[in-house]
Amino acid sequence: MSKPITDLIHHPYVPPAGFAAPQPGVYKASTVIFRDVAAMRARDWKSKQGYTYGLHGTPTTFMLEERIAMLEGGSQCVLVPSGLAAIANVGMSLLRSGDEVLIPHNAYGPNRVLAEGEFRQWGITHQLYDPMRPEDLASRIGSKTKLVWLEAPGSVTMEFPDLPQLARICRERGVPSGLDSTWSGGVAFNGFDAGADMVVHALTKYPSGGGDVLMGAIVTRDEALHLQLKLTHMRMGFGIGGNDAEAVLRSLPSLAVRYRAHDAAARQLAGWLKARPEVSQLLHPAFEGSPGHEHWRALCGGKPGLSGASAEGLAAGLFSVVFHERYSVAQIDRFCDALRLFKLGYSWGGPVSLVVPYDMKLLRQPSVWPHQGILVRFSVGLEDADDLRADLEQALHAMA
Ligand SMILES: *Cc1c(COP(=O)(O)O)cnc(C)c1O
């Protein structure tokens, strides 16, 4: 059996007659012309057997849907204009007034902000749960709970939960689970194997890989669930453009090698920073001593990955460090400002290394954030790792 990356690269595509190129053509359209009035009347927006309107899909967007579904081992995929739109699409499909959604306290921040904003206005409540204590999730699921979000590892603080256990609790209680699997890139582990009902990706990150596309995906294995998501997608007008689809299609074949390169460089730099006297805690799930390391090992270590079994396991090029509390906010700001190759900016997954300082006392409840020092999150790009290390070294020097 071939690996998903091979299937992805060899995914069938029928080029125009006489033009035997494997690279797919790019189709862009709003209007799709019907043969006659009868065909117009018989249109089915949801059907993939034909085309009705650019918003509902073109050959290019259908192909990207199929390839993302294949990458994640799912059956269907809905593409939306951003990763956050994928989270919103899921919530709008599954939740109505009086319902409740459970979100891990370390979830991607805007997921919680959406729950505090529009969803609250619409009469939908939410609770934050501690993903590192499955019993906390179990105790919060009630009759109103209609959706549970899962994420591994947590955004910024990188705790890796026992995902299969959390998904099992949702299944036993009959509540659909949505996994934000952006960190995995569809490479480090399989979200459906971990037990999720819906797997969400910000294609903005590694699948696009260029730092030049915003897009999200919701992958499912259940046709009824997919149709429910697709109906919301249609009613909200969450379509994507052909040029953006093309950019992701072009980047997908190199996804696995890029992921491994980001991973290798990040581990090298994380290991180096961990040994530095300025750093009190490294938060990278592949390192012993990082919260949930054993769960990362169980899910991502030594499993057949996209390009063969890896005894080491795979991880994204993301990690955070907590500086010793003796360093002031101003000093950490100076460190970040002194970096030349690591740029200050949000998002990740592109070629340029990025850094963001966070005051976790503002982002987490004190009960789940034991550290005093300032946290800095690094996203390692595709630059030479030795150059990045030299950059870190000179910035640490400038800080002191
Ligand atoms: C970036 C990110 C998103 C949102 O993606 P956008 O395309 O920027 O909206 C969602 N979840 C996680 C975990 C992310 O890192």
Short mmCIF file of C-alpha atoms and ligand atoms in Angstrom, two decimals:
data_model
loop_
_atom_site.label_atom_id
_atom_site.label_comp_id
_atom_site.label_asym_id
_atom_site.label_seq_id
_atom_site.Cartn_x
_atom_site.Cartn_y
_atom_site.Cartn_z
CA MET A 1 0.00 0.00 0.00
CA SER A 2 1.43 3.36 -0.96
CA LYS A 3 1.72 6.25 1.46
CA PRO A 4 -0.68 9.22 1.31
CA ILE A 5 2.01 11.55 -0.11
CA THR A 6 2.53 9.17 -3.05
CA ASP A 7 -1.21 8.93 -3.66
CA LEU A 8 -1.42 12.69 -3.41
CA ILE A 9 1.28 13.25 -6.01
CA HIS A 10 -0.25 10.59 -8.27
CA HIS A 11 -3.84 11.66 -7.69
CA PRO A 12 -5.66 11.18 -11.02
CA TYR A 13 -6.06 14.19 -13.25
CA VAL A 14 -7.28 14.14 -16.83
CA PRO A 15 -5.64 16.92 -18.83
CA PRO A 16 -7.14 18.36 -22.03
CA ALA A 17 -6.74 16.02 -25.03
CA GLY A 18 -3.21 16.02 -26.44
CA PHE A 19 -1.73 17.82 -23.41
CA ALA A 20 -0.33 15.11 -21.17
CA ALA A 21 0.96 17.25 -18.29
CA PRO A 22 0.50 16.03 -14.71
CA GLN A 23 0.05 19.57 -13.34
CA PRO A 24 -3.63 20.46 -13.08
CA GLY A 25 -5.13 23.34 -15.02
CA VAL A 26 -6.52 26.30 -13.13
CA TYR A 27 -10.18 27.15 -13.64
CA LYS A 28 -11.71 30.40 -12.49
CA ALA A 29 -15.34 31.33 -12.89
CA SER A 30 -18.32 32.92 -11.25
CA THR A 31 -20.89 32.09 -13.96
CA VAL A 32 -21.21 28.55 -15.21
CA ILE A 33 -23.38 28.37 -18.35
CA PHE A 34 -26.22 25.85 -18.45
CA ARG A 35 -27.07 23.94 -21.61
CA ASP A 36 -30.78 24.81 -21.43
CA VAL A 37 -33.49 25.89 -19.02
CA ALA A 38 -34.20 22.31 -17.99
CA ALA A 39 -30.55 21.84 -16.92
CA MET A 40 -30.72 25.15 -15.07
CA ARG A 41 -33.85 24.07 -13.20
CA ALA A 42 -32.36 20.67 -12.41
CA ARG A 43 -29.20 22.13 -10.90
CA ASP A 44 -28.05 20.79 -7.52
CA TRP A 45 -25.68 23.16 -5.72
CA LYS A 46 -24.41 20.34 -3.51
CA SER A 47 -23.65 17.82 -6.23
CA LYS A 48 -20.09 17.18 -7.34
CA GLN A 49 -21.35 15.57 -10.54
CA GLY A 50 -21.73 18.93 -12.23
CA TYR A 51 -21.00 22.63 -11.89
CA THR A 52 -23.54 25.31 -11.05
CA TYR A 53 -21.81 28.47 -9.88
CA GLY A 54 -18.20 29.37 -9.08
CA LEU A 55 -19.00 29.83 -5.38
CA HIS A 56 -20.03 26.18 -5.15
CA GLY A 57 -16.95 24.79 -6.84
CA THR A 58 -14.84 24.54 -9.98
CA PRO A 59 -12.74 21.64 -11.29
CA THR A 60 -9.77 23.23 -9.48
CA THR A 61 -11.44 23.56 -6.08
CA PHE A 62 -13.02 20.09 -6.35
CA MET A 63 -9.57 18.64 -7.03
CA LEU A 64 -8.10 20.39 -4.00
CA GLU A 65 -10.97 19.10 -1.86
CA GLU A 66 -10.25 15.55 -3.01
CA ARG A 67 -6.54 15.87 -2.35
CA ILE A 68 -6.95 17.33 1.15
CA ALA A 69 -9.47 14.58 1.98
CA MET A 70 -6.99 12.00 0.68
CA LEU A 71 -4.13 13.49 2.70
CA GLU A 72 -6.17 13.22 5.90
CA GLY A 73 -7.67 9.81 5.03
CA GLY A 74 -11.18 11.30 4.95
CA SER A 75 -13.99 10.97 2.43
CA GLN A 76 -15.19 14.56 1.98
CA CYS A 77 -13.78 18.06 2.36
CA VAL A 78 -15.20 21.57 2.53
CA LEU A 79 -12.83 24.43 1.65
CA VAL A 80 -13.28 27.83 3.25
CA PRO A 81 -11.46 31.19 3.04
CA SER A 82 -9.36 30.70 6.22
CA GLY A 83 -8.63 28.31 9.05
CA LEU A 84 -10.76 30.44 11.33
CA ALA A 85 -13.63 30.26 8.82
CA ALA A 86 -13.40 26.44 9.06
CA ILE A 87 -13.87 26.69 12.84
CA ALA A 88 -16.78 29.12 12.35
CA ASN A 89 -18.38 26.89 9.68
CA VAL A 90 -18.34 23.89 12.03
CA GLY A 91 -19.83 25.87 14.91
CA MET A 92 -22.55 27.46 12.76
CA SER A 93 -23.54 24.06 11.36
CA LEU A 94 -23.72 22.15 14.62
CA LEU A 95 -24.81 24.71 17.21
CA ARG A 96 -28.07 26.52 17.78
CA SER A 97 -29.52 28.67 20.53
CA GLY A 98 -29.42 26.84 23.88
CA ASP A 99 -26.51 24.58 22.89
CA GLU A 100 -23.04 24.53 24.40
CA VAL A 101 -19.59 24.03 22.88
CA LEU A 102 -16.56 22.84 24.87
CA ILE A 103 -13.18 24.30 23.95
CA PRO A 104 -9.76 23.41 25.39
CA HIS A 105 -8.34 26.27 27.43
CA ASN A 106 -5.22 26.22 25.23
CA ALA A 107 -7.12 26.25 21.92
CA TYR A 108 -6.26 28.55 19.04
CA GLY A 109 -7.30 31.89 20.60
CA PRO A 110 -9.79 33.11 17.96
CA ASN A 111 -11.84 29.90 18.42
CA ARG A 112 -12.59 31.02 21.99
CA VAL A 113 -13.06 34.64 20.91
CA LEU A 114 -15.73 33.55 18.41
CA ALA A 115 -17.51 31.64 21.19
CA GLU A 116 -17.36 34.77 23.38
CA GLY A 117 -18.63 36.94 20.54
CA GLU A 118 -21.18 35.91 17.90
CA PHE A 119 -21.97 32.51 19.40
CA ARG A 120 -22.78 34.04 22.78
CA GLN A 121 -24.99 36.65 21.05
CA TRP A 122 -26.84 33.79 19.37
CA GLY A 123 -27.57 32.12 22.70
CA ILE A 124 -24.84 29.49 22.42
CA THR A 125 -22.76 29.02 25.56
CA HIS A 126 -19.26 27.63 25.91
CA GLN A 127 -17.02 26.19 28.60
CA LEU A 128 -13.26 25.86 28.60
CA TYR A 129 -11.90 22.49 29.68
CA ASP A 130 -8.44 21.28 30.64
CA PRO A 131 -7.36 18.93 27.83
CA MET A 132 -4.60 17.47 30.02
CA ARG A 133 -7.26 16.11 32.41
CA PRO A 134 -9.70 13.93 30.42
CA GLU A 135 -11.88 13.67 33.53
CA ASP A 136 -12.38 17.44 33.34
CA LEU A 137 -13.78 17.10 29.81
CA ALA A 138 -15.98 14.18 30.89
CA SER A 139 -17.40 16.15 33.81
CA ARG A 140 -18.31 19.14 31.61
CA ILE A 141 -20.19 17.26 28.89
CA GLY A 142 -23.90 17.69 29.51
CA SER A 143 -27.19 17.45 27.64
CA LYS A 144 -26.57 20.88 26.05
CA THR A 145 -23.13 19.93 24.71
CA LYS A 146 -23.35 19.64 20.94
CA LEU A 147 -19.70 20.08 19.93
CA VAL A 148 -16.32 19.47 21.52
CA TRP A 149 -13.17 21.02 20.06
CA LEU A 150 -9.90 19.13 20.29
CA GLU A 151 -6.45 20.46 19.46
CA ALA A 152 -2.99 18.88 19.70
CA PRO A 153 -0.79 20.37 20.87
CA GLY A 154 -2.36 23.45 22.43
CA SER A 155 -1.64 26.73 20.68
CA VAL A 156 1.36 28.67 22.03
CA THR A 157 1.78 26.61 25.23
CA MET A 158 2.18 23.32 23.30
CA GLU A 159 0.72 20.86 25.85
CA PHE A 160 0.03 17.58 24.03
CA PRO A 161 -3.17 15.92 25.30
CA ASP A 162 -4.19 12.26 25.22
CA LEU A 163 -6.19 12.85 22.05
CA PRO A 164 -7.57 9.31 21.58
CA GLN A 165 -8.82 9.36 25.16
CA LEU A 166 -10.53 12.76 24.72
CA ALA A 167 -12.11 11.62 21.43
CA ARG A 168 -13.28 8.39 23.09
CA ILE A 169 -15.06 10.37 25.81
CA CYS A 170 -16.87 12.43 23.14
CA ARG A 171 -17.88 9.30 21.24
CA GLU A 172 -19.13 7.53 24.37
CA ARG A 173 -21.23 10.58 25.21
CA GLY A 174 -22.51 10.90 21.65
CA VAL A 175 -21.08 14.39 21.10
CA PRO A 176 -19.36 15.18 17.77
CA SER A 177 -15.72 16.18 18.08
CA GLY A 178 -13.86 18.61 15.84
CA LEU A 179 -10.09 18.39 15.83
CA ASP A 180 -8.09 21.46 14.85
CA SER A 181 -5.17 19.53 13.34
CA THR A 182 -3.31 22.47 11.84
CA TRP A 183 -0.14 21.62 13.78
CA SER A 184 -0.04 18.10 12.29
CA GLY A 185 -0.28 19.44 8.74
CA GLY A 186 -1.90 16.10 7.95
CA VAL A 187 1.62 14.69 8.28
CA ALA A 188 2.55 14.09 11.94
CA PHE A 189 -0.53 12.05 12.82
CA ASN A 190 -3.93 11.16 11.43
CA GLY A 191 -6.86 12.93 13.05
CA PHE A 192 -9.42 10.22 12.26
CA ASP A 193 -7.15 7.50 13.67
CA ALA A 194 -7.03 9.65 16.81
CA GLY A 195 -10.83 9.41 16.91
CA ALA A 196 -12.09 12.81 15.71
CA ASP A 197 -15.32 13.16 13.70
CA MET A 198 -14.19 16.30 11.85
CA VAL A 199 -10.61 17.31 11.10
CA VAL A 200 -9.99 20.99 10.50
CA HIS A 201 -6.84 22.42 8.92
CA ALA A 202 -5.64 25.95 8.40
CA LEU A 203 -4.24 25.33 4.90
CA THR A 204 -2.76 28.80 5.42
CA LYS A 205 0.06 27.09 7.31
CA TYR A 206 2.14 24.14 6.01
CA PRO A 207 -0.17 22.92 3.20
CA SER A 208 0.18 26.31 1.48
CA GLY A 209 3.72 26.70 2.77
CA GLY A 210 4.35 30.02 1.06
CA GLY A 211 2.94 32.45 3.59
CA ASP A 212 0.84 33.83 0.73
CA VAL A 213 -2.53 32.03 0.97
CA LEU A 214 -5.38 32.07 3.48
CA MET A 215 -7.54 28.95 3.40
CA GLY A 216 -9.14 26.36 5.65
CA ALA A 217 -10.53 22.84 5.26
CA ILE A 218 -12.99 20.62 7.11
CA VAL A 219 -12.50 16.93 6.39
CA THR A 220 -15.09 14.28 7.31
CA ARG A 221 -15.77 10.59 6.82
CA ASP A 222 -19.51 10.81 7.34
CA GLU A 223 -21.63 11.89 4.35
CA ALA A 224 -24.51 13.28 6.45
CA LEU A 225 -22.14 15.36 8.57
CA HIS A 226 -20.38 16.60 5.45
CA LEU A 227 -23.70 17.67 3.87
CA GLN A 228 -24.64 19.56 7.01
CA LEU A 229 -21.31 21.44 6.88
CA LYS A 230 -21.67 21.99 3.14
CA LEU A 231 -25.15 23.52 3.53
CA THR A 232 -23.81 26.09 6.00
CA HIS A 233 -20.89 26.69 3.68
CA MET A 234 -23.30 27.43 0.81
CA ARG A 235 -25.64 29.59 2.83
CA MET A 236 -22.76 31.65 4.23
CA GLY A 237 -21.06 32.02 0.83
CA PHE A 238 -17.75 30.66 2.15
CA GLY A 239 -16.27 29.81 -1.29
CA ILE A 240 -12.59 30.08 -2.22
CA GLY A 241 -10.86 31.47 -5.31
CA GLY A 242 -9.20 29.49 -8.09
CA ASN A 243 -5.80 31.18 -7.78
CA ASP A 244 -5.62 30.36 -4.08
CA ALA A 245 -6.63 26.74 -4.75
CA GLU A 246 -3.90 26.54 -7.38
CA ALA A 247 -1.28 27.86 -4.94
CA VAL A 248 -2.14 25.13 -2.42
CA LEU A 249 -2.28 22.43 -5.13
CA ARG A 250 1.20 23.47 -6.21
CA SER A 251 2.58 23.28 -2.66
CA LEU A 252 1.03 19.99 -1.54
CA PRO A 253 3.57 17.62 -3.18
CA SER A 254 6.37 19.17 -1.11
CA LEU A 255 4.34 19.23 2.12
CA ALA A 256 5.97 16.18 3.72
CA VAL A 257 9.56 17.19 2.93
CA ARG A 258 8.95 20.74 4.09
CA TYR A 259 7.32 19.49 7.29
CA ARG A 260 10.37 17.33 8.03
CA ALA A 261 12.74 20.20 7.32
CA HIS A 262 10.84 22.58 9.62
CA ASP A 263 10.78 19.82 12.26
CA ALA A 264 14.49 19.02 12.09
CA ALA A 265 15.59 22.66 12.29
CA ALA A 266 13.13 23.42 15.10
CA ARG A 267 14.36 20.48 17.18
CA GLN A 268 17.96 21.56 16.69
CA LEU A 269 17.19 25.11 17.84
CA ALA A 270 14.86 24.03 20.64
CA GLY A 271 17.54 21.68 22.02
CA TRP A 272 20.07 24.49 21.91
CA LEU A 273 17.76 26.97 23.64
CA LYS A 274 16.78 24.41 26.29
CA ALA A 275 20.41 24.29 27.45
CA ARG A 276 20.74 28.08 27.64
CA PRO A 277 20.84 29.66 31.13
CA GLU A 278 18.27 32.32 30.09
CA VAL A 279 15.60 29.67 29.46
CA SER A 280 13.63 28.08 32.31
CA GLN A 281 11.31 25.81 30.30
CA LEU A 282 11.15 24.49 26.74
CA LEU A 283 7.67 23.75 25.41
CA HIS A 284 8.05 21.35 22.47
CA PRO A 285 6.09 18.09 22.60
CA ALA A 286 8.95 15.99 21.18
CA PHE A 287 11.17 16.87 24.17
CA GLU A 288 11.06 15.02 27.43
CA GLY A 289 9.87 17.30 30.20
CA SER A 290 7.45 19.14 27.91
CA PRO A 291 3.82 18.68 29.01
CA GLY A 292 2.21 15.67 27.32
CA HIS A 293 5.46 14.42 25.75
CA GLU A 294 4.33 10.83 26.34
CA HIS A 295 1.06 11.47 24.47
CA TRP A 296 2.99 12.98 21.56
CA ARG A 297 5.19 9.88 21.51
CA ALA A 298 2.17 7.58 21.55
CA LEU A 299 0.43 9.40 18.68
CA CYS A 300 3.29 10.71 16.51
CA GLY A 301 6.28 8.55 17.38
CA GLY A 302 7.33 5.49 15.42
CA LYS A 303 4.15 5.33 13.32
CA PRO A 304 4.11 4.98 9.55
CA GLY A 305 4.14 8.61 8.44
CA LEU A 306 3.91 10.23 5.07
CA SER A 307 7.35 9.14 4.00
CA GLY A 308 7.95 6.01 5.97
CA ALA A 309 8.07 4.93 9.57
CA SER A 310 10.05 7.32 11.69
CA ALA A 311 11.42 6.02 14.96
CA GLU A 312 11.73 9.62 16.07
CA GLY A 313 8.18 10.66 15.29
CA LEU A 314 7.26 13.92 13.63
CA ALA A 315 6.54 17.38 15.00
CA ALA A 316 5.88 20.77 13.48
CA GLY A 317 8.53 23.50 13.41
CA LEU A 318 6.91 25.29 16.34
CA PHE A 319 7.98 25.62 19.94
CA SER A 320 7.90 28.06 22.81
CA VAL A 321 10.31 28.87 25.57
CA VAL A 322 9.65 30.42 28.96
CA PHE A 323 12.42 32.76 29.98
CA HIS A 324 13.63 32.95 33.56
CA GLU A 325 11.54 35.31 35.61
CA ARG A 326 14.59 37.50 36.23
CA TYR A 327 14.12 38.83 32.68
CA SER A 328 11.76 41.77 32.44
CA VAL A 329 9.19 42.36 29.73
CA ALA A 330 11.45 45.11 28.38
CA GLN A 331 14.37 42.67 28.13
CA ILE A 332 12.31 40.08 26.27
CA ASP A 333 11.07 42.82 23.95
CA ARG A 334 14.72 43.74 23.35
CA PHE A 335 15.53 40.09 22.54
CA CYS A 336 12.69 39.89 20.00
CA ASP A 337 13.56 43.26 18.48
CA ALA A 338 17.23 42.25 18.17
CA LEU A 339 16.42 39.15 16.07
CA ARG A 340 17.22 39.72 12.40
CA LEU A 341 16.18 36.49 10.65
CA PHE A 342 13.25 35.68 12.96
CA LYS A 343 10.60 38.25 12.06
CA LEU A 344 7.87 39.53 14.37
CA GLY A 345 4.55 38.31 13.04
CA TYR A 346 1.56 36.02 13.44
CA SER A 347 0.73 32.82 11.63
CA TRP A 348 3.38 30.29 10.59
CA GLY A 349 4.12 27.55 8.07
CA GLY A 350 5.98 29.63 5.48
CA PRO A 351 9.70 29.89 4.65
CA VAL A 352 10.39 32.82 7.00
CA SER A 353 11.05 32.15 10.69
CA LEU A 354 8.78 34.06 13.04
CA VAL A 355 8.68 34.99 16.71
CA VAL A 356 5.95 36.30 19.03
CA PRO A 357 6.30 37.20 22.74
CA TYR A 358 3.21 36.41 24.84
CA ASP A 359 2.18 37.49 28.31
CA MET A 360 0.54 34.22 29.32
CA LYS A 361 -0.95 35.75 32.47
CA LEU A 362 -3.38 37.51 30.11
CA LEU A 363 -4.09 34.42 27.99
CA ARG A 364 -4.46 31.60 30.54
CA GLN A 365 -6.13 31.12 33.89
CA PRO A 366 -3.51 31.07 36.69
CA SER A 367 -4.53 27.51 37.63
CA VAL A 368 -3.22 26.17 34.32
CA TRP A 369 -0.21 28.43 33.83
CA PRO A 370 2.41 27.76 36.50
CA HIS A 371 5.24 29.88 35.05
CA GLN A 372 6.31 33.40 36.02
CA GLY A 373 8.60 34.22 33.11
CA ILE A 374 7.67 35.59 29.68
CA LEU A 375 6.88 33.10 26.93
CA VAL A 376 8.23 33.48 23.42
CA ARG A 377 6.83 31.36 20.58
CA PHE A 378 9.10 30.46 17.67
CA SER A 379 8.06 29.24 14.25
CA VAL A 380 11.06 27.90 12.40
CA GLY A 381 11.05 28.54 8.66
CA LEU A 382 13.26 27.05 5.99
CA GLU A 383 16.42 29.11 6.53
CA ASP A 384 19.69 27.37 7.39
CA ALA A 385 19.47 26.22 11.03
CA ASP A 386 23.02 27.38 11.84
CA ASP A 387 22.17 30.90 10.66
CA LEU A 388 19.04 30.86 12.83
CA ARG A 389 21.03 29.70 15.85
CA ALA A 390 23.55 32.50 15.34
CA ASP A 391 20.63 34.93 15.18
CA LEU A 392 19.24 33.63 18.49
CA GLU A 393 22.67 33.85 20.06
CA GLN A 394 23.29 37.49 19.09
CA ALA A 395 19.77 38.47 20.25
CA LEU A 396 20.29 36.76 23.65
CA HIS A 397 23.51 38.73 23.89
CA ALA A 398 21.70 41.98 23.08
CA MET A 399 19.07 41.20 25.74
CA ALA A 400 21.61 40.76 28.53
C1 LIG B 1 -3.48 29.68 12.18
C2 LIG B 1 -4.39 28.75 12.85
C3 LIG B 1 -5.76 28.78 12.59
C4 LIG B 1 -6.41 29.82 11.70
O1 LIG B 1 -5.94 29.85 10.41
P1 LIG B 1 -6.17 31.18 9.53
O2 LIG B 1 -6.12 30.67 8.13
O3 LIG B 1 -5.06 32.11 9.89
O4 LIG B 1 -7.52 31.71 9.88
C5 LIG B 1 -6.56 27.86 13.22
N1 LIG B 1 -6.04 26.96 14.08
C6 LIG B 1 -4.74 26.91 14.36
C7 LIG B 1 -4.24 25.89 15.31
C8 LIG B 1 -3.87 27.80 13.76
O5 LIG B 1 -2.57 27.76 14.06
#
